Coordinates of C-alpha atoms in Angstrom, one line a residue:
Chain A
X451 CA -15.7 -4.3 -38.6
X452 CA -13.1 -1.6 -38.6
X453 CA -9.9 -2.0 -36.5
X454 CA -9.9 -0.2 -33.1
X455 CA -7.8 2.7 -34.4
X456 CA -10.2 3.4 -37.2
X457 CA -13.6 3.4 -35.4
X458 CA -15.4 6.6 -36.0
X459 CA -18.8 6.3 -34.3
X460 CA -20.7 7.0 -37.4
X461 CA -24.5 7.6 -37.2
X462 CA -26.3 4.6 -38.6
X463 CA -28.6 6.0 -41.3
X464 CA -31.1 3.9 -43.2
X465 CA -28.7 2.9 -46.0
X466 CA -25.8 2.1 -43.7
X467 CA -28.0 0.3 -41.3
X468 CA -29.2 -1.9 -44.1
X469 CA -25.6 -2.8 -45.0
X470 CA -24.5 -3.4 -41.4
X471 CA -27.5 -5.6 -40.7
X472 CA -27.0 -7.6 -43.9
X473 CA -23.5 -8.4 -42.6
X474 CA -24.8 -9.8 -39.3
X475 CA -26.2 -13.1 -38.2
X476 CA -26.4 -12.3 -34.5
X477 CA -27.2 -9.2 -32.4
X478 CA -26.3 -9.0 -28.7
X479 CA -28.2 -6.6 -26.7
X480 CA -27.5 -5.0 -23.4
X481 CA -30.9 -4.5 -21.6
X482 CA -31.2 -1.6 -19.2
X483 CA -30.8 1.7 -21.1
X484 CA -31.0 -0.1 -24.5
X485 CA -34.3 -2.1 -24.5
X486 CA -35.9 -0.5 -21.5
X487 CA -35.5 2.0 -18.7
X488 CA -36.9 0.7 -15.5
X489 CA -40.3 -0.9 -16.3
X490 CA -40.8 1.1 -19.6
X491 CA -39.7 -0.3 -23.0
X492 CA -37.8 2.1 -25.2
X493 CA -40.4 3.2 -27.7
X494 CA -40.2 1.1 -30.9
X495 CA -37.7 -1.3 -29.3
X496 CA -40.0 -4.3 -29.1
X497 CA -41.0 -4.0 -32.8
X498 CA -37.3 -3.5 -33.8
X499 CA -36.4 -6.8 -32.1
X500 CA -39.3 -8.6 -33.7
X501 CA -38.3 -7.4 -37.2
X502 CA -34.6 -8.2 -36.5
X503 CA -35.5 -11.8 -35.5
X504 CA -37.3 -12.2 -38.8
X505 CA -34.9 -10.2 -41.0
X506 CA -33.1 -11.7 -44.1
X507 CA -33.4 -15.3 -45.3
X508 CA -32.6 -16.8 -41.9
X509 CA -33.4 -14.1 -39.4
X510 CA -30.9 -12.9 -36.7
X511 CA -30.0 -14.6 -33.6
X512 CA -30.8 -12.4 -30.6
X513 CA -29.0 -12.6 -27.3
X514 CA -29.3 -10.6 -24.1
X515 CA -26.0 -9.8 -22.3
X516 CA -26.3 -7.9 -19.0
X517 CA -24.1 -7.2 -16.0
X518 CA -27.0 -7.1 -13.7
X519 CA -26.5 -10.0 -11.2
X520 CA -29.8 -9.5 -9.3
X521 CA -32.1 -11.2 -11.9
X522 CA -32.1 -14.8 -13.2
X523 CA -32.2 -15.8 -16.8
X524 CA -35.8 -16.7 -16.3
X525 CA -36.7 -13.3 -14.9
X526 CA -35.2 -11.7 -18.0
X527 CA -37.3 -13.8 -20.3
X528 CA -40.4 -12.8 -18.3
X529 CA -39.5 -9.1 -18.5
X530 CA -38.9 -9.3 -22.2
X531 CA -42.3 -10.9 -22.6
X532 CA -44.0 -8.4 -20.3
X533 CA -42.7 -5.4 -22.2
X534 CA -43.7 -6.8 -25.6
X535 CA -40.4 -8.1 -26.9
X536 CA -40.3 -11.3 -29.0
X537 CA -40.3 -14.4 -26.8
X538 CA -36.9 -15.5 -25.6
X539 CA -35.6 -18.7 -24.1
X540 CA -33.6 -18.6 -20.9
X541 CA -30.5 -19.8 -22.9
X542 CA -30.5 -16.6 -24.9
X543 CA -30.0 -14.6 -21.7
X544 CA -26.4 -14.1 -20.4
X545 CA -26.7 -12.3 -17.1
X546 CA -23.6 -12.0 -14.9
X547 CA -25.3 -14.2 -12.3
X548 CA -25.7 -17.1 -14.7
X549 CA -22.2 -16.5 -16.2
X550 CA -20.6 -16.4 -12.8
X551 CA -22.3 -19.7 -12.0
X552 CA -21.0 -21.2 -15.2
X553 CA -17.5 -19.9 -14.4
X554 CA -17.5 -21.4 -10.9
X555 CA -18.9 -24.7 -12.1
X556 CA -15.7 -25.1 -14.1
X557 CA -13.2 -23.3 -11.9
X558 CA -14.0 -24.8 -8.5
X559 CA -12.2 -28.0 -7.6
X560 CA -14.5 -31.1 -6.9
X561 CA -16.2 -30.7 -3.5
X562 CA -15.4 -27.0 -3.4
X563 CA -18.0 -24.4 -2.6
X564 CA -18.2 -20.6 -2.9
X565 CA -18.7 -17.9 -0.3
X566 CA -21.1 -15.5 -2.0
X567 CA -21.7 -11.8 -1.5
X568 CA -24.9 -11.5 -3.5
X569 CA -28.7 -11.9 -3.6
X570 CA -31.4 -14.5 -4.3
X571 CA -31.0 -14.5 -8.1
X572 CA -27.3 -15.2 -7.9
X573 CA -28.0 -18.0 -5.4
X574 CA -30.6 -19.4 -7.8
X575 CA -28.2 -19.4 -10.8
X576 CA -25.5 -21.1 -8.7
X577 CA -27.9 -23.8 -7.6
X578 CA -29.0 -24.3 -11.2
X579 CA -25.4 -24.8 -12.2
X580 CA -24.8 -27.2 -9.3
X581 CA -22.4 -24.9 -7.4
X582 CA -22.4 -25.3 -3.7
X583 CA -22.4 -22.0 -1.9
X584 CA -23.1 -20.1 1.3
X585 CA -23.3 -16.5 2.6
X586 CA -26.4 -15.1 0.8
X587 CA -28.7 -13.0 3.0
X588 CA -28.2 -10.9 6.1
X589 CA -25.0 -11.3 8.1
X590 CA -24.8 -11.4 11.9
X591 CA -24.2 -8.0 13.6
X592 CA -20.9 -7.0 15.2
X593 CA -22.1 -8.0 18.7
X594 CA -22.8 -11.5 17.6
X595 CA -20.6 -14.6 18.2
X596 CA -21.1 -15.3 14.4
X597 CA -19.8 -11.9 13.3
X598 CA -17.4 -12.2 10.3
X599 CA -14.2 -11.8 12.4
X600 CA -15.2 -14.6 14.7
X601 CA -17.5 -16.8 12.6
X602 CA -16.2 -20.4 12.0
X603 CA -14.9 -20.9 8.4
X604 CA -16.4 -23.5 6.1
X605 CA -13.7 -26.0 5.2
X606 CA -15.0 -26.5 1.6
X607 CA -14.9 -22.9 0.5
X608 CA -12.5 -22.4 -2.4
X609 CA -13.9 -19.3 -4.0
X610 CA -15.3 -15.9 -3.0
X611 CA -17.8 -14.5 -5.4
X612 CA -18.8 -10.8 -5.2
X613 CA -22.1 -9.7 -6.8
X614 CA -24.7 -7.1 -6.1
X615 CA -25.6 -7.5 -2.4
X616 CA -28.0 -5.2 -0.5
X617 CA -26.9 -7.1 2.7
X618 CA -23.2 -6.3 2.1
X619 CA -21.6 -5.5 5.5
X620 CA -18.3 -5.2 7.3
X621 CA -18.9 -8.7 8.7
X622 CA -19.2 -10.2 5.3
X623 CA -16.1 -8.4 4.2
X624 CA -14.3 -9.9 7.2
X625 CA -15.4 -13.4 6.2
X626 CA -14.4 -12.9 2.6
X627 CA -10.9 -11.8 3.6
X628 CA -10.5 -14.7 5.9
X629 CA -11.4 -17.2 3.2
X630 CA -9.1 -15.4 0.7
X631 CA -6.2 -15.4 3.2
X632 CA -6.4 -19.2 3.2
X633 CA -4.5 -19.1 -0.1
X634 CA -6.1 -21.6 -2.5
X635 CA -9.3 -19.5 -2.8
X636 CA -10.4 -17.9 -6.1
X637 CA -11.8 -14.4 -6.1
X638 CA -14.4 -13.6 -8.8
X639 CA -16.9 -10.8 -9.2
X640 CA -20.0 -10.4 -11.4
X641 CA -19.0 -6.9 -12.7
X642 CA -17.3 -3.6 -11.9
X643 CA -20.2 -1.2 -12.5
X644 CA -19.7 1.8 -10.2
X645 CA -23.2 2.9 -10.0
X646 CA -26.7 1.9 -10.9
X647 CA -28.5 4.9 -12.3
X648 CA -32.0 5.6 -11.0
X649 CA -34.7 7.6 -12.8
X650 CA -34.5 11.2 -11.9
X651 CA -30.7 11.4 -12.0
X652 CA -30.0 9.7 -8.6
X653 CA -28.0 6.5 -8.3
X654 CA -27.2 3.7 -6.0
X655 CA -23.7 2.1 -5.6
X656 CA -23.0 -0.7 -8.1
X657 CA -21.3 -4.0 -7.5
X658 CA -18.0 -2.5 -8.4
X659 CA -17.9 -0.7 -5.1
X660 CA -18.2 -4.0 -3.2
X661 CA -15.6 -5.6 -5.4
X662 CA -13.1 -2.8 -4.7
X663 CA -13.6 -3.2 -0.9
X664 CA -12.9 -7.0 -1.2
X665 CA -9.9 -6.5 -3.5
X666 CA -8.4 -3.8 -1.2
X667 CA -8.7 -6.1 1.8
X668 CA -7.4 -9.2 -0.1
X669 CA -4.7 -7.2 -1.9
X670 CA -5.5 -9.1 -5.2
X671 CA -7.6 -8.5 -8.3
X672 CA -10.9 -10.3 -8.9
X673 CA -11.6 -12.3 -12.1
X674 CA -14.4 -10.3 -13.6
X675 CA -17.3 -12.1 -15.2
X676 CA -19.3 -9.3 -16.7
X677 CA -18.6 -6.8 -19.5
X678 CA -16.1 -5.5 -20.5
X679 CA -14.6 -8.9 -19.6
X680 CA -14.4 -11.2 -22.7
X681 CA -15.6 -14.0 -20.5
X682 CA -19.2 -12.9 -21.1
X683 CA -18.8 -13.2 -24.9
X684 CA -17.1 -16.6 -24.4
X685 CA -20.3 -17.7 -22.7
X686 CA -22.4 -16.7 -25.6
X687 CA -20.0 -18.2 -28.1
X688 CA -19.9 -21.5 -26.2
X689 CA -23.7 -21.8 -26.2
X690 CA -24.3 -20.7 -29.8
X691 CA -22.3 -21.0 -33.0
X692 CA -21.4 -17.3 -33.3
X693 CA -19.0 -15.7 -35.8
X694 CA -17.6 -12.5 -34.1
X695 CA -17.2 -10.9 -37.5
X696 CA -20.9 -11.3 -38.2
X697 CA -22.1 -10.2 -34.7
X698 CA -23.3 -6.8 -33.5
X699 CA -23.0 -5.7 -29.9
X700 CA -25.6 -3.0 -29.0
X701 CA -25.2 -1.1 -25.7
X702 CA -25.5 2.2 -23.9
X703 CA -22.2 2.1 -22.0
X704 CA -18.8 2.7 -23.6
X705 CA -16.8 1.2 -20.7
X706 CA -18.7 -2.1 -20.6
X707 CA -20.8 -2.9 -23.7
X708 CA -18.7 -1.2 -26.4
X709 CA -15.3 -2.1 -24.8
X710 CA -16.3 -5.8 -24.7
X711 CA -17.6 -5.7 -28.2
X712 CA -14.5 -4.0 -29.6
X713 CA -12.2 -6.4 -27.6
X714 CA -14.0 -9.4 -29.0
X715 CA -14.0 -8.2 -32.6
X716 CA -17.7 -7.5 -32.8
X717 CA -19.3 -4.6 -34.7
X718 CA -20.3 -2.1 -32.0
X719 CA -23.4 0.1 -31.9
X720 CA -23.9 2.7 -29.2
X721 CA -27.5 3.7 -28.4
X722 CA -28.1 7.1 -26.7
X723 CA -31.1 6.0 -24.6
X724 CA -28.9 5.1 -21.6
X725 CA -25.7 6.2 -19.8
X726 CA -23.0 7.2 -22.3
X727 CA -23.1 10.3 -24.5
X728 CA -21.6 11.5 -27.8
X729 CA -19.5 14.0 -25.9
X730 CA -17.8 11.1 -24.1
X731 CA -17.2 9.4 -27.4
X732 CA -15.7 12.6 -28.8
X733 CA -13.3 12.8 -25.9
X734 CA -12.2 9.3 -26.5
X735 CA -11.7 9.8 -30.2
X736 CA -9.6 12.9 -29.7
X737 CA -7.5 11.2 -27.0
X738 CA -4.0 9.9 -27.8
X739 CA -4.5 7.1 -25.3
X740 CA -4.8 3.7 -26.9
X741 CA -7.0 2.5 -24.0
X742 CA -9.5 5.2 -24.7
X743 CA -9.6 4.5 -28.4
X744 CA -11.0 1.1 -27.5
X745 CA -14.1 2.8 -26.1
X746 CA -15.1 4.2 -29.5
X747 CA -18.0 2.3 -31.2
X748 CA -18.3 1.7 -34.9
X749 CA -21.7 3.3 -35.0
X750 CA -24.4 5.0 -33.0
X751 CA -28.1 5.6 -33.0
X752 CA -30.3 7.8 -30.9
X753 CA -32.4 4.8 -30.1
X754 CA -32.5 1.2 -31.5
X755 CA -35.9 2.2 -33.0
X756 CA -33.8 4.1 -35.5
X757 CA -33.2 0.7 -37.1
X758 CA -36.9 0.4 -38.0
X759 CA -36.8 2.0 -41.5
X760 CA -33.9 -0.2 -42.6
X761 CA -35.8 -3.3 -41.3
X762 CA -39.1 -2.3 -42.9
X763 CA -37.6 -1.3 -46.3
Chain B
X643 CA 18.2 14.1 7.7
X644 CA 19.3 12.7 4.3
X645 CA 17.4 13.5 1.2
X646 CA 15.0 10.8 -0.1
X647 CA 17.4 9.6 -2.8
X648 CA 20.2 9.1 -0.2
X649 CA 18.4 7.3 2.5
X650 CA 20.0 3.9 3.3
X651 CA 18.1 2.4 6.2
X652 CA 21.2 2.0 8.4
X653 CA 21.0 0.0 11.5
X654 CA 21.0 2.4 14.5
X655 CA 23.9 1.2 16.7
X656 CA 24.7 2.7 20.1
X657 CA 27.1 5.4 18.7
X658 CA 24.9 6.5 15.8
X659 CA 21.8 6.3 18.1
X660 CA 23.5 8.7 20.4
X661 CA 24.2 11.2 17.6
X662 CA 20.7 10.9 16.1
X663 CA 19.0 11.4 19.4
X664 CA 21.2 14.4 20.2
X665 CA 19.9 16.0 17.1
X666 CA 16.3 15.6 18.0
X667 CA 14.0 17.6 20.2
X668 CA 10.8 15.6 19.4
X669 CA 10.0 12.0 18.7
X670 CA 6.7 10.9 17.1
X671 CA 5.7 7.3 17.7
X672 CA 3.2 5.2 15.9
X673 CA 1.7 2.9 18.5
X674 CA 0.6 -0.6 17.4
X675 CA 3.6 -2.6 16.3
X676 CA 5.9 0.0 17.8
X677 CA 5.1 0.5 21.4
X678 CA 2.9 -2.6 21.8
X679 CA 1.2 -5.5 20.1
X680 CA -2.3 -5.9 21.2
X681 CA -2.3 -5.6 25.0
X682 CA 1.4 -6.4 25.5
X683 CA 4.1 -3.7 25.6
X684 CA 7.1 -4.3 23.4
X685 CA 9.7 -5.4 26.0
X686 CA 11.8 -2.4 27.0
X687 CA 9.6 0.1 25.2
X688 CA 8.2 1.8 28.3
X689 CA 11.7 2.3 29.8
X690 CA 12.9 3.6 26.4
X691 CA 10.2 6.3 26.4
X692 CA 10.8 7.2 30.0
X693 CA 14.5 7.8 29.3
X694 CA 13.8 9.6 26.1
X695 CA 11.5 12.0 27.8
X696 CA 14.3 12.8 30.3
X697 CA 17.2 12.7 27.8
X698 CA 19.5 15.7 27.3
X699 CA 19.3 19.1 29.0
X700 CA 15.6 19.6 28.1
X701 CA 14.3 16.1 27.4
X702 CA 12.4 15.1 24.3
X703 CA 8.9 15.9 23.4
X704 CA 7.0 12.7 22.8
X705 CA 3.9 12.5 20.6
X706 CA 1.8 9.5 19.5
X707 CA 0.6 9.5 15.9
X708 CA -1.8 6.7 14.9
X709 CA -4.2 5.9 12.0
X710 CA -6.5 4.0 14.3
X711 CA -9.8 5.8 14.3
X712 CA -11.5 3.5 16.8
X713 CA -9.9 5.0 20.0
X714 CA -10.1 8.4 21.4
X715 CA -7.1 10.5 22.6
X716 CA -8.1 9.8 26.1
X717 CA -8.2 6.1 25.5
X718 CA -4.7 6.2 24.2
X719 CA -3.4 8.0 27.3
X720 CA -5.1 5.3 29.4
X721 CA -3.5 2.5 27.4
X722 CA 0.0 4.2 27.7
X723 CA -0.4 4.4 31.4
X724 CA -1.8 0.8 31.7
X725 CA 1.2 -0.6 29.9
X726 CA 3.7 1.3 31.9
X727 CA 4.7 4.1 29.5
X728 CA 5.3 7.6 30.9
X729 CA 2.2 9.6 31.6
X730 CA 0.9 11.4 28.5
X731 CA -1.7 14.2 28.1
X732 CA -4.5 13.8 25.5
X733 CA -3.0 16.6 23.5
X734 CA 0.1 14.5 22.9
X735 CA -2.0 11.9 21.1
X736 CA -2.8 12.4 17.4
X737 CA -5.2 9.7 16.3
X738 CA -7.0 9.8 13.0
X739 CA -10.4 10.3 14.8
X740 CA -9.2 13.4 16.6
X741 CA -7.4 14.7 13.5
X742 CA -10.5 14.1 11.3
X743 CA -12.6 16.1 13.8
X744 CA -10.1 18.9 13.7
X745 CA -10.2 18.9 9.9
X746 CA -14.0 19.0 9.7
X747 CA -14.2 21.7 12.4
X748 CA -12.3 23.9 9.9
X749 CA -13.5 22.6 6.6
X750 CA -17.3 22.4 7.2
X751 CA -19.3 25.6 6.5
X752 CA -21.2 27.2 9.4
X753 CA -24.2 25.0 10.2
X754 CA -22.8 22.1 8.2
X755 CA -22.8 18.6 9.6
X756 CA -21.1 15.3 8.6
X757 CA -22.5 12.0 7.6
X758 CA -20.1 9.5 9.4
X759 CA -19.2 5.9 8.6
X760 CA -17.5 5.1 11.9
X761 CA -17.7 4.1 15.5
X762 CA -18.2 5.5 19.0
X763 CA -14.6 6.9 19.3
X764 CA -14.9 8.9 16.1
X765 CA -18.3 10.2 17.3
X766 CA -16.7 11.3 20.6
X767 CA -13.9 13.2 19.0
X768 CA -16.3 14.9 16.6
X769 CA -18.4 16.0 19.5
X770 CA -15.4 17.2 21.4
X771 CA -14.5 19.4 18.4
X772 CA -18.0 20.7 18.1
X773 CA -18.7 18.9 14.7
X774 CA -22.4 18.1 14.2
X775 CA -22.7 14.6 12.7
X776 CA -25.0 11.6 12.1
X777 CA -24.8 8.0 10.9
X778 CA -22.8 6.3 13.6
X779 CA -24.2 2.9 14.6
X780 CA -26.2 0.2 12.9
X781 CA -28.0 1.1 9.7
X782 CA -31.6 -0.1 8.8
X783 CA -31.8 -3.3 6.8
X784 CA -32.8 -3.4 3.1
X785 CA -36.4 -4.2 3.8
X786 CA -36.8 -1.0 6.0
X787 CA -38.4 2.2 4.8
X788 CA -35.2 3.9 6.2
X789 CA -32.8 1.9 4.1
X790 CA -30.1 4.0 2.5
X791 CA -31.6 4.2 -1.0
X792 CA -34.9 5.5 0.5
X793 CA -33.9 7.2 3.7
X794 CA -34.6 11.0 3.8
X795 CA -31.5 13.1 3.5
X796 CA -30.4 15.6 6.2
X797 CA -30.4 19.1 4.7
X798 CA -27.3 20.2 6.7
X799 CA -24.9 17.5 5.6
X800 CA -21.9 19.0 3.8
X801 CA -19.3 16.2 4.3
X802 CA -19.0 12.4 4.3
X803 CA -16.4 11.1 6.7
X804 CA -15.3 7.5 6.4
X805 CA -13.6 5.8 9.3
X806 CA -13.4 2.3 10.7
X807 CA -17.0 1.1 10.9
X808 CA -18.0 -2.4 12.0
X809 CA -21.5 -1.5 11.0
X810 CA -20.6 -0.6 7.5
X811 CA -23.3 -1.7 5.1
X812 CA -24.7 -1.3 1.6
X813 CA -27.4 0.9 3.0
X814 CA -24.7 3.3 4.5
X815 CA -22.9 3.2 1.2
X816 CA -26.1 4.3 -0.5
X817 CA -26.6 7.2 1.8
X818 CA -23.0 8.3 1.5
X819 CA -23.3 8.3 -2.3
X820 CA -26.6 10.3 -2.2
X821 CA -25.0 12.9 0.0
X822 CA -22.0 13.1 -2.3
X823 CA -24.1 13.4 -5.4
X824 CA -25.5 16.7 -4.0
X825 CA -22.3 18.3 -5.1
X826 CA -21.2 20.7 -2.3
X827 CA -20.3 17.8 -0.1
X828 CA -16.7 17.1 1.1
X829 CA -15.4 13.5 1.2
X830 CA -12.8 12.7 3.9
X831 CA -11.4 9.5 5.3
X832 CA -9.4 8.7 8.4
X833 CA -6.9 6.5 6.6
X834 CA -6.3 4.0 3.8
X835 CA -4.9 1.1 5.8
X836 CA -6.0 -2.1 3.9
X837 CA -5.9 -4.5 6.8
X838 CA -5.6 -4.6 10.5
X839 CA -3.3 -7.5 11.4
X840 CA -4.4 -9.8 14.2
X841 CA -2.2 -12.0 16.4
X842 CA -1.5 -15.3 14.7
X843 CA -1.2 -14.0 11.2
X844 CA -4.9 -13.4 10.5
X845 CA -6.3 -10.0 9.7
X846 CA -9.5 -8.0 9.4
X847 CA -10.3 -5.4 6.7
X848 CA -9.0 -1.9 7.4
X849 CA -10.7 1.4 6.8
X850 CA -9.1 1.6 3.4
X851 CA -11.5 -1.0 2.1
X852 CA -14.5 1.1 3.1
X853 CA -12.9 4.2 1.6
X854 CA -12.4 2.5 -1.7
X855 CA -16.1 1.4 -1.8
X856 CA -17.2 5.0 -1.2
X857 CA -14.7 6.5 -3.6
X858 CA -15.7 4.0 -6.3
X859 CA -19.4 4.9 -5.9
X860 CA -18.7 8.7 -5.8
X861 CA -16.2 8.6 -8.6
X862 CA -13.9 11.0 -6.6
X863 CA -11.0 10.7 -4.2
X864 CA -11.3 11.3 -0.5
X865 CA -9.1 13.7 1.4
X866 CA -7.1 11.4 3.7
X867 CA -6.4 12.5 7.3
X868 CA -4.0 9.7 8.5
X869 CA -0.5 8.8 7.6
X870 CA 1.0 9.0 5.0
X871 CA -1.0 12.2 4.6
X872 CA 1.0 15.2 5.7
X873 CA -2.2 16.5 7.4
X874 CA -1.4 14.4 10.4
X875 CA 2.0 16.0 10.9
X876 CA 0.4 19.4 10.4
X877 CA -1.9 18.7 13.3
X878 CA 1.2 17.9 15.5
X879 CA 3.0 21.0 14.3
X880 CA 0.0 23.2 14.9
X881 CA -0.3 22.0 18.5
X882 CA 3.4 22.0 19.4
X883 CA 6.4 24.1 18.3
X884 CA 8.1 21.4 16.2
X885 CA 11.1 21.7 14.0
X886 CA 10.9 18.9 11.3
X887 CA 14.7 18.9 11.0
X888 CA 14.9 18.0 14.7
X889 CA 12.1 15.5 14.8
X890 CA 12.2 11.7 14.5
X891 CA 9.3 9.6 13.2
X892 CA 9.3 6.0 14.6
X893 CA 7.0 3.5 12.9
X894 CA 6.6 -0.1 11.8
X895 CA 5.0 0.6 8.4
X896 CA 6.8 1.9 5.4
X897 CA 3.8 3.0 3.5
X898 CA 2.3 5.1 6.3
X899 CA 4.7 6.0 9.1
X900 CA 8.0 6.2 7.1
X901 CA 6.4 7.8 4.0
X902 CA 4.8 10.5 6.0
X903 CA 8.0 11.1 7.9
X904 CA 10.0 11.3 4.7
X905 CA 7.5 13.6 3.0
X906 CA 7.5 16.0 6.0
X907 CA 11.3 16.2 6.2
X908 CA 11.6 14.2 9.5
X909 CA 14.3 11.7 10.4
X910 CA 12.7 8.3 9.9
X911 CA 13.3 5.2 12.0
X912 CA 11.8 1.8 11.2
X913 CA 11.3 -0.7 14.0
X914 CA 10.9 -4.3 13.1
X915 CA 8.4 -5.3 15.8
X916 CA 5.4 -4.7 13.5
X917 CA 4.3 -5.0 9.8
X918 CA 7.2 -4.1 7.5
X919 CA 10.4 -6.0 6.9
X920 CA 13.9 -5.3 5.9
X921 CA 13.3 -7.3 2.7
X922 CA 10.6 -4.8 1.7
X923 CA 13.0 -2.0 2.4
X924 CA 15.6 -3.7 0.3
X925 CA 13.2 -4.0 -2.6
X926 CA 12.4 -0.3 -2.4
X927 CA 16.1 0.7 -2.2
X928 CA 16.9 -1.4 -5.3
X929 CA 13.9 0.0 -7.3
X930 CA 14.3 2.7 -9.9
X931 CA 10.9 4.1 -9.0
X932 CA 11.1 7.5 -7.2
X933 CA 7.8 6.7 -5.4
X934 CA 9.3 3.6 -3.9
X935 CA 12.5 5.4 -2.8
X936 CA 10.3 7.5 -0.6
X937 CA 9.5 4.4 1.5
X938 CA 13.1 3.9 2.6
X939 CA 13.8 5.1 6.2
X940 CA 16.9 6.7 7.4
X941 CA 17.5 4.1 10.1
X942 CA 16.1 0.9 11.5
X943 CA 16.2 -1.0 14.8
X944 CA 14.9 -4.5 15.7
X945 CA 12.9 -2.9 18.5
X946 CA 12.8 0.6 20.0
X947 CA 14.4 -1.0 23.1
X948 CA 17.6 -1.1 21.0
X949 CA 17.8 2.7 21.9
X950 CA 18.3 1.8 25.6
X951 CA 22.2 1.6 25.6
X952 CA 22.5 5.0 23.9
X953 CA 20.0 6.5 26.4
X954 CA 21.7 4.9 29.4
X955 CA 25.3 5.8 28.4

């Protein structure tokens, strides 16, 4: 792995791919835009992962690292199976919902619970981790006695957790602020993604928009669980015996996947089947800004299926 | 008026108050925290304004300049009357709802309309200014066919306006983003206030939280109507013949009232009946940061009733 200043985003050809893969014991994959788009697998991606898992004398450990907080670990294993990827156990999946639950299970004081802006998957993962929580689902409208500015507060709440929440509302924002004003209340968020791209070039607002709203009200910064936060890699490393110097992070976003990989000392591989482009990489490489240099990956491929020749050879 | 670097936040005593008032033809007042708190007038404030309006050979022109977008001009004149202040005409009141309507009436192309995150007062002011608009009121829930990510878009929308909206929701945020992604769509916001303080030390989230959510999704900055934006003073100056060098801005917030006043070349007077404190002023004065120096007012009083001796003398 080159140091940040030297990364050059080289195209991974068959020979260099063989060398890079020989130096790796583990490969971490972002999912959407890398393995699939919507409900369609990236062509050749399932076969690539099957061969990776069997490559070399001991195979590679595969893990799935995603900022999406609206699916459980189990749901990811089911999607991998449905799209023809090699079978995965839930413990190979590191979604921001699971990792947020892991964080709160350690960070909350005994008896403490979390006020959650988020959906059913986040609630499921919190429950699985034994984290008491409230707030998931629709909030009362402004004309209700239980509206956020009037609702009674729960005495046990010691954290506000912000995830993807289709029921996000001003009333929920009021409640979040009121909990945070009590002082001994953590503020955490699953991720800062601005947008979730839809097929056809449209997009919906990402969790990062909701995080900004809460942070602005609370006048403090949230602890971020998802990429580029190193916390996500710490979760992987605490579950598996992972050597960063022998681990590859594969992703389609420079500002999340590649930045986390670079910050954690992993070899980083950009795939062009998702959000980020080579033009953006070029801009970062030519910049004098050290922060932007951190967004440059070691390597790139057009698609992870480009690894097939090296794996079949 | 001293230049920004020289401002020293001097206490306005009777003699200096007399001199400052003699040099002013117009006085602009922020309302909440300056003239009243909730439904109670600041003691002595109504008499102060009555004497100001009659002071000197021609009296002073009084205007009311507020970031609150949830009241109409008319509602402000009624509140002034109810609390015993001198009678005011709606055209003396510059709320961010009215000023936003004024802005859009000029900025929108012919036939263009605005998608509005805001309440009834904002809608009333837009209507009064002849600005076609939609979006005010509750939004459909996520399980509805008219939810923001699925709702049909209005072909005429050429602006998104963000104000205080108790019905703010993820669905509205989706719709705002979809309009803004169409490209030829303005983004404006009534103000950036983070919080609205409540009596007893609590607070609810301000419009600035909603603005941040929309800006984060849209990946662009909104044009801000309210203080500290100079646009608000331009509205006053376009309605009345106002000489900035002979105008006093009175406010309780350094980051909105005082900053706008200083940026527009007005004499600035901080009153301590609201949000900001002398400790904050001290911090700004001692800072080496030019941006923070701009938050230092020319003068301060404990309450605007402190002007009474100078006015009665």
